[in-house]
Short mmCIF file of C-alpha atoms and ligand atoms in Angstrom, two decimals:
data_model
loop_
_atom_site.label_atom_id
_atom_site.label_comp_id
_atom_site.label_asym_id
_atom_site.label_seq_id
_atom_site.Cartn_x
_atom_site.Cartn_y
_atom_site.Cartn_z
CA MET W 24 -71.43 -9.12 42.42
CA SER W 25 -74.03 -10.80 42.14
CA ASP W 26 -73.48 -14.07 39.98
CA PHE W 27 -71.26 -15.97 43.12
CA SER W 28 -69.24 -16.81 40.14
CA GLN W 29 -65.67 -17.48 42.21
CA ILE W 30 -65.65 -18.98 44.60
CA LEU W 31 -63.43 -20.63 47.62
CA GLY W 32 -63.67 -24.65 48.13
CA ILE W 33 -62.58 -25.90 51.49
CA GLU W 34 -61.41 -29.57 51.69
CA THR W 35 -60.49 -31.54 55.27
CA SER W 36 -62.10 -34.67 55.38
CA CYS W 37 -59.47 -36.74 56.14
CA ASP W 38 -55.77 -36.00 55.57
CA GLU W 39 -55.23 -33.58 52.89
CA THR W 40 -55.82 -30.01 54.55
CA ALA W 41 -57.20 -28.09 50.78
CA ALA W 42 -58.07 -24.67 49.37
CA ALA W 43 -59.15 -23.42 45.45
CA ILE W 44 -60.74 -20.83 44.02
CA VAL W 45 -62.57 -21.69 40.92
CA VAL W 46 -64.46 -19.36 38.53
CA SER W 47 -67.74 -20.53 37.42
CA GLY W 48 -68.24 -24.05 38.61
CA GLN W 49 -64.95 -24.44 35.16
CA THR W 50 -61.66 -22.44 35.85
CA VAL W 51 -58.92 -23.32 38.52
CA ARG W 52 -57.40 -19.95 39.57
CA SER W 53 -55.52 -22.06 42.10
CA SER W 54 -55.77 -25.12 43.75
CA VAL W 55 -52.97 -25.88 46.99
CA VAL W 56 -53.34 -29.43 48.99
CA SER W 57 -51.15 -30.22 51.78
CA SER W 58 -50.90 -33.85 52.64
CA GLN W 59 -50.09 -34.50 56.12
CA ILE W 60 -48.83 -37.84 54.84
CA GLU W 61 -45.99 -37.76 56.77
CA LEU W 62 -47.63 -37.52 59.83
CA HIS W 63 -49.55 -40.10 59.67
CA ALA W 64 -46.96 -42.69 57.66
CA ARG W 65 -45.58 -43.45 60.88
CA PHE W 66 -49.27 -45.29 62.72
CA GLY W 67 -50.16 -47.12 58.98
CA GLY W 68 -52.83 -45.09 58.51
CA VAL W 69 -54.57 -41.43 59.01
CA VAL W 70 -55.13 -41.32 63.16
CA PRO W 71 -58.16 -38.79 63.38
CA GLU W 72 -56.58 -37.31 66.46
CA ILE W 73 -53.91 -35.86 64.66
CA ALA W 74 -55.74 -35.13 60.78
CA SER W 75 -57.00 -32.37 62.85
CA ARG W 76 -55.28 -30.49 64.90
CA ALA W 77 -53.21 -30.72 61.67
CA HIS W 78 -55.74 -28.87 59.85
CA VAL W 79 -56.26 -26.93 62.38
CA GLU W 80 -52.65 -25.48 62.23
CA LEU W 81 -53.11 -26.03 58.24
CA LEU W 82 -55.99 -24.15 57.07
CA THR W 83 -55.19 -20.72 57.34
CA PRO W 84 -52.16 -21.14 55.09
CA VAL W 85 -53.22 -22.70 52.47
CA VAL W 86 -56.59 -20.45 52.06
CA ALA W 87 -54.39 -17.68 52.13
CA GLN W 88 -51.90 -19.07 49.53
CA ALA W 89 -54.77 -20.23 47.27
CA VAL W 90 -56.23 -16.35 47.24
CA VAL W 91 -52.95 -15.41 46.42
CA GLU W 92 -52.02 -17.46 44.11
CA ALA W 93 -55.07 -17.24 42.78
CA GLY W 94 -54.66 -13.21 42.45
CA MET W 95 -57.37 -11.72 44.09
CA GLU W 96 -58.13 -10.47 47.06
CA ASN W 97 -60.35 -12.56 50.18
CA SER W 98 -62.70 -9.41 48.57
CA ASP W 99 -63.31 -10.82 45.60
CA VAL W 100 -64.42 -14.35 47.15
CA HIS W 101 -68.68 -14.57 45.97
CA ALA W 102 -68.91 -17.90 48.25
CA VAL W 103 -67.77 -20.15 50.75
CA ALA W 104 -67.37 -24.09 50.31
CA ALA W 105 -66.82 -26.82 52.21
CA THR W 106 -66.87 -30.68 52.40
CA TYR W 107 -69.33 -31.03 54.91
CA GLY W 108 -68.98 -35.24 54.70
CA PRO W 109 -68.62 -37.89 54.44
CA GLY W 110 -64.70 -37.92 56.31
CA LEU W 111 -63.55 -37.96 59.75
CA ILE W 112 -65.67 -35.59 62.14
CA GLY W 113 -63.54 -33.79 64.14
CA SER W 114 -61.29 -33.01 60.38
CA LEU W 115 -64.51 -32.29 58.61
CA LEU W 116 -65.53 -30.10 61.62
CA VAL W 117 -61.98 -27.81 60.98
CA GLY W 118 -63.61 -26.92 57.18
CA VAL W 119 -66.95 -26.87 58.28
CA SER W 120 -66.24 -24.31 60.91
CA ALA W 121 -63.77 -22.45 59.30
CA ALA W 122 -65.59 -22.09 55.83
CA LYS W 123 -69.17 -21.21 58.13
CA ALA W 124 -66.43 -17.98 59.60
CA LEU W 125 -65.24 -16.91 56.82
CA ALA W 126 -68.36 -16.82 55.31
CA LEU W 127 -69.75 -14.70 57.82
CA VAL W 128 -66.57 -12.41 58.09
CA TRP W 129 -66.73 -11.32 54.43
CA ASP W 130 -70.14 -11.44 54.17
CA VAL W 131 -70.74 -14.06 51.77
CA PRO W 132 -72.66 -17.23 51.54
CA PHE W 133 -71.86 -20.15 52.10
CA VAL W 134 -72.02 -24.20 50.88
CA GLY W 135 -71.88 -27.44 52.32
CA VAL W 136 -70.59 -30.60 49.73
CA ASN W 137 -70.94 -33.89 49.33
CA HIS W 138 -67.14 -35.26 49.12
CA LEU W 139 -68.54 -37.40 46.37
CA GLU W 140 -70.76 -35.04 44.61
CA GLY W 141 -66.59 -33.21 44.38
CA HIS W 142 -65.27 -36.46 43.06
CA LEU W 143 -67.84 -36.39 40.83
CA TYR W 144 -67.14 -32.73 39.21
CA ALA W 145 -63.79 -33.56 39.11
CA ALA W 146 -63.98 -34.58 35.18
CA PHE W 147 -66.23 -31.98 34.10
CA LEU W 148 -63.37 -29.23 35.33
CA GLU W 149 -61.09 -31.35 32.93
CA GLU W 150 -63.12 -31.97 30.51
CA PRO W 151 -66.09 -29.70 30.49
CA SER W 152 -67.34 -31.83 27.27
CA LEU W 153 -67.89 -34.67 28.85
CA GLU W 154 -70.94 -36.09 27.28
CA LEU W 155 -73.78 -37.01 29.55
CA PRO W 156 -74.70 -40.14 30.31
CA LEU W 157 -71.54 -40.95 31.99
CA MET W 158 -70.90 -44.04 34.14
CA VAL W 159 -68.10 -42.94 37.19
CA LEU W 160 -66.52 -45.60 38.82
CA LEU W 161 -65.96 -44.09 42.08
CA VAL W 162 -63.13 -45.23 43.62
CA SER W 163 -61.07 -43.88 46.50
CA GLY W 164 -59.98 -44.86 50.16
CA GLY W 165 -63.74 -44.28 51.59
CA HIS W 166 -66.07 -45.26 48.73
CA THR W 167 -65.98 -47.82 45.84
CA MET W 168 -68.82 -47.21 43.75
CA LEU W 169 -70.53 -46.66 40.44
CA VAL W 170 -72.61 -43.74 39.57
CA ASN W 171 -74.97 -43.16 36.52
CA MET W 172 -74.64 -39.74 36.28
CA LYS W 173 -77.67 -38.38 34.24
CA GLY W 174 -77.00 -34.81 34.94
CA PRO W 175 -75.58 -31.68 37.32
CA GLY W 176 -76.84 -33.35 40.29
CA ASP W 177 -78.93 -35.89 38.82
CA TYR W 178 -77.00 -39.19 39.46
CA GLU W 179 -78.18 -42.54 40.83
CA ILE W 180 -75.69 -44.91 42.76
CA ILE W 181 -76.51 -48.64 40.83
CA GLY W 182 -73.45 -50.57 42.73
CA SER W 183 -71.36 -50.25 46.14
CA THR W 184 -68.54 -52.02 47.96
CA VAL W 185 -70.46 -54.30 50.61
CA ASP W 186 -67.48 -54.43 52.44
CA ASP W 187 -64.04 -52.70 52.34
CA ALA W 188 -63.85 -50.21 49.97
CA ALA W 189 -61.17 -50.35 46.87
CA GLY W 190 -58.77 -48.71 48.68
CA GLU W 191 -58.55 -49.47 51.73
CA ALA W 192 -58.03 -52.74 49.75
CA TYR W 193 -54.74 -51.65 48.60
CA ASP W 194 -53.43 -49.76 52.15
CA LYS W 195 -54.47 -52.94 54.37
CA VAL W 196 -52.37 -55.18 51.58
CA ALA W 197 -49.52 -52.53 51.22
CA ARG W 198 -49.21 -53.03 55.39
CA TYR W 199 -49.37 -56.73 55.42
CA LEU W 200 -46.76 -56.95 53.33
CA GLY W 201 -45.00 -54.38 54.81
CA LEU W 202 -44.76 -51.82 52.30
CA GLY W 203 -45.94 -48.73 54.04
CA TYR W 204 -48.45 -45.84 53.67
CA PRO W 205 -51.06 -44.96 51.43
CA GLY W 206 -50.36 -48.45 50.40
CA GLY W 207 -51.94 -47.46 46.44
CA PRO W 208 -48.94 -45.21 45.08
CA ILE W 209 -46.50 -47.90 47.18
CA ILE W 210 -48.00 -50.53 45.22
CA ASP W 211 -48.80 -49.48 41.80
CA GLU W 212 -44.97 -48.75 41.74
CA LEU W 213 -44.39 -51.54 42.47
CA ALA W 214 -46.31 -53.73 39.95
CA ASN W 215 -44.35 -52.41 37.57
CA GLU W 216 -41.36 -54.94 38.21
CA GLY W 217 -43.97 -57.45 38.48
CA ASP W 218 -45.54 -60.37 36.41
CA PRO W 219 -49.64 -59.71 36.82
CA THR W 220 -50.43 -63.46 35.67
CA ALA W 221 -48.29 -64.36 38.72
CA ILE W 222 -51.09 -65.63 40.78
CA ASP W 223 -54.58 -65.56 39.92
CA PHE W 224 -55.86 -63.47 42.68
CA PRO W 225 -60.05 -64.09 42.81
CA ARG W 226 -62.12 -61.66 40.97
CA ALA W 227 -64.79 -61.76 43.45
CA MET W 228 -68.64 -61.43 41.93
CA ARG W 229 -67.17 -59.86 38.57
CA ASN W 230 -69.72 -61.16 36.92
CA ASP W 231 -72.77 -60.97 39.12
CA GLY W 232 -73.99 -57.89 39.56
CA TYR W 233 -72.51 -54.21 40.23
CA ASP W 234 -71.41 -54.04 43.87
CA PHE W 235 -68.10 -55.20 44.94
CA SER W 236 -65.82 -57.23 47.16
CA PHE W 237 -62.55 -56.97 48.34
CA SER W 238 -62.08 -58.20 51.42
CA GLY W 239 -61.64 -61.83 50.43
CA LEU W 240 -59.33 -60.88 47.66
CA LYS W 241 -57.29 -59.10 50.06
CA THR W 242 -57.38 -62.24 52.50
CA SER W 243 -56.58 -64.16 49.98
CA VAL W 244 -52.88 -62.08 49.56
CA VAL W 245 -52.70 -62.14 53.50
CA ASN W 246 -53.31 -66.27 53.24
CA HIS W 247 -51.38 -66.73 50.04
CA VAL W 248 -48.15 -64.67 51.02
CA ARG W 249 -48.32 -67.00 54.25
CA LYS W 250 -48.21 -70.04 52.23
CA HIS W 251 -45.40 -69.19 49.66
CA PRO W 252 -43.11 -66.80 52.15
CA ASP W 253 -40.90 -66.21 49.30
CA VAL W 254 -43.11 -65.50 46.87
CA ASP W 255 -41.23 -62.29 45.18
CA ALA W 256 -43.57 -59.71 47.04
CA ALA W 257 -43.47 -57.24 42.58
CA ASP W 258 -45.25 -59.91 41.98
CA VAL W 259 -47.99 -60.15 44.55
CA ALA W 260 -47.91 -56.74 44.53
CA ALA W 261 -49.00 -56.46 39.63
CA SER W 262 -51.16 -59.77 40.25
CA PHE W 263 -53.03 -57.84 43.19
CA GLN W 264 -53.60 -54.79 41.30
CA GLU W 265 -54.68 -56.28 38.31
CA ALA W 266 -57.48 -58.61 40.28
CA VAL W 267 -58.69 -55.21 41.77
CA SER W 268 -58.40 -53.30 37.91
CA ASP W 269 -59.85 -56.18 36.25
CA VAL W 270 -63.33 -56.44 38.54
CA LEU W 271 -63.82 -52.37 38.25
CA VAL W 272 -63.52 -52.38 34.82
CA ALA W 273 -65.16 -55.35 33.83
CA LYS W 274 -68.34 -53.48 35.85
CA ALA W 275 -68.08 -50.44 34.84
CA ARG W 276 -68.29 -51.61 31.16
CA ARG W 277 -71.17 -53.74 31.70
CA ALA W 278 -73.32 -50.86 33.12
CA ALA W 279 -72.40 -48.39 30.55
CA LYS W 280 -73.95 -50.84 28.30
CA GLU W 281 -76.87 -51.55 30.09
CA TYR W 282 -76.90 -48.23 30.61
CA GLY W 283 -76.67 -46.85 27.74
CA SER W 284 -73.26 -44.53 28.86
CA LYS W 285 -71.53 -42.39 26.48
CA GLY W 286 -68.63 -42.99 28.10
CA ILE W 287 -66.47 -43.90 31.20
CA CYS W 288 -65.44 -41.65 33.77
CA ILE W 289 -62.70 -42.72 36.74
CA GLY W 290 -62.65 -41.12 40.03
CA GLY W 291 -61.18 -41.09 44.17
CA GLY W 292 -57.67 -42.45 44.71
CA VAL W 293 -57.64 -45.02 43.20
CA ALA W 294 -57.92 -43.82 39.90
CA ALA W 295 -54.62 -42.25 40.08
CA ASN W 296 -52.95 -46.03 39.73
CA SER W 297 -51.63 -46.84 36.31
CA ARG W 298 -53.33 -49.81 35.30
CA LEU W 299 -56.67 -49.43 36.41
CA ARG W 300 -56.17 -46.42 34.03
CA GLU W 301 -54.98 -48.81 30.98
CA ALA W 302 -57.40 -50.49 31.35
CA VAL W 303 -60.39 -48.06 31.34
CA LEU W 304 -58.89 -46.46 28.17
CA ASP W 305 -58.96 -50.18 26.36
CA ALA W 306 -62.34 -50.99 27.91
CA CYS W 307 -63.14 -47.70 26.65
CA VAL W 308 -61.82 -48.14 22.77
CA GLU W 309 -63.22 -51.61 22.78
CA ASP W 310 -66.46 -49.82 23.37
CA GLY W 311 -66.22 -47.86 21.10
CA ILE W 312 -67.39 -45.53 24.11
CA GLN W 313 -65.14 -41.92 25.71
CA GLY W 314 -62.75 -43.25 28.37
CA PHE W 315 -62.18 -40.23 30.52
CA LEU W 316 -59.21 -39.66 33.28
CA PRO W 317 -58.29 -36.96 35.34
CA SER W 318 -55.30 -36.08 35.80
CA ARG W 319 -54.04 -37.74 38.93
CA ALA W 320 -54.22 -34.83 40.99
CA MET W 321 -57.81 -34.19 40.29
CA CYS W 322 -58.35 -37.94 41.07
CA THR W 323 -56.67 -37.65 44.45
CA ASP W 324 -58.35 -34.94 46.94
CA ASN W 325 -58.62 -31.28 46.81
CA ALA W 326 -60.45 -28.37 46.96
CA ALA W 327 -61.24 -27.30 43.43
CA MET W 328 -63.94 -29.75 43.02
CA ILE W 329 -65.09 -28.90 46.64
CA ALA W 330 -65.26 -25.25 44.50
CA ALA W 331 -67.06 -26.40 41.49
CA ALA W 332 -69.57 -28.52 43.16
CA GLY W 333 -69.94 -25.85 45.86
CA TRP W 334 -71.20 -23.23 42.15
CA TYR W 335 -73.59 -25.87 40.69
CA ARG W 336 -75.31 -26.53 44.43
CA LEU W 337 -75.48 -22.90 45.27
CA HIS W 338 -76.75 -21.98 41.79
CA SER W 339 -79.77 -25.22 41.66
CA ASP W 340 -80.69 -25.09 45.48
CA GLY W 341 -79.03 -21.70 46.95
CA PRO W 342 -76.58 -21.11 50.25
CA SER W 343 -76.79 -23.81 52.81
CA ARG W 344 -77.81 -22.17 56.80
CA ILE W 345 -75.24 -21.58 59.09
CA ASP W 346 -76.21 -24.09 60.91
CA LEU W 347 -75.99 -26.73 58.80
CA GLY W 348 -73.65 -29.60 60.94
CA ALA W 349 -70.71 -31.56 59.68
CA ASN W 350 -72.07 -35.56 58.65
CA PRO W 351 -69.47 -38.08 58.84
CA SER W 352 -71.64 -40.90 56.97
CA LEU W 353 -73.50 -39.00 54.90
CA SER W 354 -74.04 -40.19 50.76
CA LEU W 355 -74.75 -38.44 47.50
O1 KG4 P 12 -59.50 -40.23 47.63
P1 KG4 P 12 -58.36 -39.81 48.54
O2 KG4 P 12 -57.42 -39.29 48.23
O3 KG4 P 12 -58.91 -39.92 49.83
C1 KG4 P 12 -60.19 -40.57 49.53
O4 KG4 P 12 -61.33 -40.03 49.94
O5 KG4 P 12 -59.88 -41.35 50.26
O6 KG4 P 12 -57.80 -41.12 48.10
C2 KG4 P 12 -57.42 -42.58 48.94
C3 KG4 P 12 -57.20 -43.45 48.43
C4 KG4 P 12 -55.48 -44.49 49.48
O7 KG4 P 12 -56.06 -45.07 49.48
C5 KG4 P 12 -54.81 -44.61 48.49
O8 KG4 P 12 -54.22 -46.22 48.47
C6 KG4 P 12 -55.82 -44.71 46.96
O9 KG4 P 12 -56.58 -43.87 46.82
N1 KG4 P 12 -54.13 -44.10 45.61
C7 KG4 P 12 -53.99 -45.09 45.16
C8 KG4 P 12 -52.97 -45.13 44.25
N2 KG4 P 12 -53.15 -43.80 44.83
C9 KG4 P 12 -53.59 -43.28 45.83
N3 KG4 P 12 -54.31 -46.70 45.06
C10 KG4 P 12 -54.11 -47.20 43.32
N4 KG4 P 12 -52.83 -46.46 42.81
C11 KG4 P 12 -52.39 -45.46 42.98
N5 KG4 P 12 -52.24 -45.12 42.11
ZN1 ZN P 13 -61.93 -38.77 48.25
#
């Protein structure tokens, strides 16, 4: 078939080994995600060498499962898309090499996909009728940015973090509090039992431009707990979460106003956060714009978003060169 509609996506940029089949950049036929969280948890963070080895072991069965769950055979795949950056170099190389090998063996095109572009397309997989321009708040373990999405492939980063990413702040605070890894989901749950107004943590740069800074907030949590060793951990979690969400939402809604966005959409692992989701929706209702929250599974790393972005790339730019390398610091 010549329209390359059935795309196999592969995602191995960090600690999820994922494969998916998506038709025409829109219909998810299968999406398999194998998380390595248990392998890394006892080290309190992702260990790059362990991640690459796990990808090597898991990728072949994960790809096979994605093809079977889609009700397809290998010969039904029209193109193979894989994340080629940003991410951990060893992990990226596993996915990129496997995708190229499959594309060569199956005699179909290979497409390299920017992981961040994948996160931008995730929302469209669930809501194809989203109106543009859209303000996308992309918040993950490695990135925190505001993107003005004007059209498919047409976007502008209007702000990003000057130090820690939002997810990184969650992970570091959780580690400091001895809560475990990854910190986001644990703090999210613990915060349910705490008072978000208990501690007034700083909101760095809240009303100033579109860049973010979370390193001071993290330090201030550490200092507070040192000074008040008996403080309720749930109150710390809830107050920290409130400070992060408050800054993220304040900037996103201000940006949406300035750029005339039809709505605000969130993406990346931190977009799974309960308080952030609630605060984005409240802000959008108040401002009379659309608020779109992809499902939690679509917010965190997955390969369906990579297959979708790959479909758009293939149709706009054609296949990638087979010598395309992995690029750990690729930007949007
Ligand atoms: O997008 P993602 O799956 O991987 C990266 O590309 O980084 O994001 C992972 C990050 C981690 O820092 C994790 O702690 C955070 O997303 N995260 C959350 C939640 N679920 C995951 N942060 C806050 N609340 C959550 N519910
Ligand atoms: Zn991600």
